[in-house]
Short mmCIF file of C-alpha atoms in Angstrom, two decimals:
data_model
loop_
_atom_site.label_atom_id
_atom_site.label_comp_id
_atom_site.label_asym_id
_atom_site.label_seq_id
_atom_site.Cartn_x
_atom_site.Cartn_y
_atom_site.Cartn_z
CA UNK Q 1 1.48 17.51 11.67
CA UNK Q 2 -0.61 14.24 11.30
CA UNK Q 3 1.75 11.37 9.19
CA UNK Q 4 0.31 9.42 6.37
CA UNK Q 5 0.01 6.33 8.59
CA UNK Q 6 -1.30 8.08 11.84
CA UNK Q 7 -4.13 9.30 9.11
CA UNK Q 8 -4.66 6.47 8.08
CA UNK Q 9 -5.31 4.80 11.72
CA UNK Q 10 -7.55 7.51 11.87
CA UNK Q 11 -9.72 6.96 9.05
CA UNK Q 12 -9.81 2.92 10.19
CA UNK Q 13 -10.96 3.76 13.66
CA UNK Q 14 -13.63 6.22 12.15
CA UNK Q 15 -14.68 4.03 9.74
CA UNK Q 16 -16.61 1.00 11.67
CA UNK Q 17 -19.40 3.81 13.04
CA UNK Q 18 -19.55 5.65 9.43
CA UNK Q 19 -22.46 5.19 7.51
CA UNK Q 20 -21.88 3.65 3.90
CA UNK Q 21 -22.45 7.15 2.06
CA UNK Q 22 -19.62 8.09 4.72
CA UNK Q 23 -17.21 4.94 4.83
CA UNK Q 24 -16.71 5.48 0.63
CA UNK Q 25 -15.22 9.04 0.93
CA UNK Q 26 -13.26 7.67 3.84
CA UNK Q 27 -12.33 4.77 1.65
CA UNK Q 28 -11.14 7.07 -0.84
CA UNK Q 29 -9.37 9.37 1.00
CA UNK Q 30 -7.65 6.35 2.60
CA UNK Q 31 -7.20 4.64 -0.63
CA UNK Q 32 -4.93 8.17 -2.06
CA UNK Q 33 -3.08 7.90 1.29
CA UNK Q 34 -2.03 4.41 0.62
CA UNK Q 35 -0.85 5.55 -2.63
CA UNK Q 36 0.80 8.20 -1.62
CA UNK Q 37 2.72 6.01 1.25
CA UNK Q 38 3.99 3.37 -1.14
CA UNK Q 39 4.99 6.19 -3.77
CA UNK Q 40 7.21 7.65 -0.94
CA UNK Q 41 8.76 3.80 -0.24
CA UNK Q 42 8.94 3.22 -3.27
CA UNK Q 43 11.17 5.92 -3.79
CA UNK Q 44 12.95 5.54 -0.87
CA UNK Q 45 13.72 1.68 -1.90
CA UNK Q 46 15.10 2.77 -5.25
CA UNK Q 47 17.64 4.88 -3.30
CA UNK Q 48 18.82 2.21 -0.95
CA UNK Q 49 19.60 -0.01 -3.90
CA UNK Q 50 21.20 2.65 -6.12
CA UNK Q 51 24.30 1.37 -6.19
CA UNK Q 52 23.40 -2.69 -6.52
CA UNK Q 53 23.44 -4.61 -9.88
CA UNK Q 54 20.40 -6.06 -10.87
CA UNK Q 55 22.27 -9.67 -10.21
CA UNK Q 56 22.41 -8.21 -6.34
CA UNK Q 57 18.60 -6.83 -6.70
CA UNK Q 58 17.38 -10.60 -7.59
CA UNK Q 59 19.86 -11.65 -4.77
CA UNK Q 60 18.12 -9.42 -1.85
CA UNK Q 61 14.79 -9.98 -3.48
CA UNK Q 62 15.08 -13.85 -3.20
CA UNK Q 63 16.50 -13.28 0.44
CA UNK Q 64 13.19 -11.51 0.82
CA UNK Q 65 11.09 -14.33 -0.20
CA UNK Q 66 10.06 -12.65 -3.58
CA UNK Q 67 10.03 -15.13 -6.58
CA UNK Q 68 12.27 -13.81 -9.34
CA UNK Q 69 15.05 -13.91 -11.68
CA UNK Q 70 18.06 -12.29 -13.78
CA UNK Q 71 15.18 -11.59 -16.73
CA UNK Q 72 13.47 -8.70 -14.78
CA UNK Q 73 14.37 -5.39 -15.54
CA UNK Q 74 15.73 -2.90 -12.67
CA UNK Q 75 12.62 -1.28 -12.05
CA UNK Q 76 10.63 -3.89 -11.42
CA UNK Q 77 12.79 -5.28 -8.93
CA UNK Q 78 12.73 -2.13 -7.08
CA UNK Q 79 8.87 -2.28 -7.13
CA UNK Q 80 8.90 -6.02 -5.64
CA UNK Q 81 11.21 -4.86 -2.81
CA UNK Q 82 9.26 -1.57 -2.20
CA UNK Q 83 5.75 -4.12 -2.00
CA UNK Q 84 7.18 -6.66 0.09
CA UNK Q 85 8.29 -4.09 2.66
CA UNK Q 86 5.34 -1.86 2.34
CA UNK Q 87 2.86 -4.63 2.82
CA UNK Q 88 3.70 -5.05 6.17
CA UNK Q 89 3.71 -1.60 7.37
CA UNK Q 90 0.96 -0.42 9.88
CA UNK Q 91 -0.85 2.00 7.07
CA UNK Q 92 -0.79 -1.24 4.68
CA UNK Q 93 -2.16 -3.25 7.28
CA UNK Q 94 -5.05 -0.87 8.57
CA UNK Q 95 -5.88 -0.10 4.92
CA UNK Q 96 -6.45 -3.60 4.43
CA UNK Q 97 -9.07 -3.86 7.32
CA UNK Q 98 -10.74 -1.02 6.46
CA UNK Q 99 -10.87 -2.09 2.75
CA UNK Q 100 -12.33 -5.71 3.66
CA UNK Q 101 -14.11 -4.44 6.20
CA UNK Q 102 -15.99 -2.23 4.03
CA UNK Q 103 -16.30 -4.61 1.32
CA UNK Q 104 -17.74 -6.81 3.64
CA UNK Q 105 -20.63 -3.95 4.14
CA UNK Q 106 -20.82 -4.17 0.30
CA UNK Q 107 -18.90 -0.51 -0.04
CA UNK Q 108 -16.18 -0.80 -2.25
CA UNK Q 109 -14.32 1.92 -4.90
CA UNK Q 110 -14.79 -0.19 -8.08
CA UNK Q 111 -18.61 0.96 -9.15
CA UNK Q 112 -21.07 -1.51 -9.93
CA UNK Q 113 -21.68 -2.46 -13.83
#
């Protein structure tokens, strides 16, 4: 069974040789995968820190280099945690080529006005 990341690889080493009508459905089914991976850390963030206070949430997120404070609710905490660590994952990191790559072909998700 493939794993979200190893599809993900996948769709970035396909992508370069794709034609644009191609690279946009391989954007997009890389673009659900990336969701799909930070859903699952997400999740799996918000169960490490269970048991912390929020005061020990804004502790490890400062430790972690992410700007906040006491005012933010639980939730979002989690979220910050569950970005920082996510956006240095291999998937996050190929997305993000692909993505720029693509963009830099003038193929992009967001439709034209």
């Amino acid at each position: 069974m493939t794993t979200t990341t190893q599809r993900l690889l996948d769709l970035v080493a396909a992508a370069p040789a794709s034609p644009d009508e191609d690279l946009v459905l391989l954007l997009r089914e890389a673009s659900e995968l990336y969701q799909q991976g930070f859903a699952g850390l997400r999740d799996t963030v918000a169960a490490r820190f269970a048991g912390l206070s929020s005061g020990d949430l804004v502790a490890a997120a400062t430790a972690a280099g992410i700007p906040c404070d006491v005012s933010q609710d639980r939730d979002e905490l989690v979220l910050l945690l569950a970005l920082a660590e996510w956006e240095m994952t291999p998937a996050t990191l190929a997305y993000t080529e692909m993505a720029e790559d693509a963009a830099r072909r003038g193929v992009c998700l967001i439709p034209e006005e």
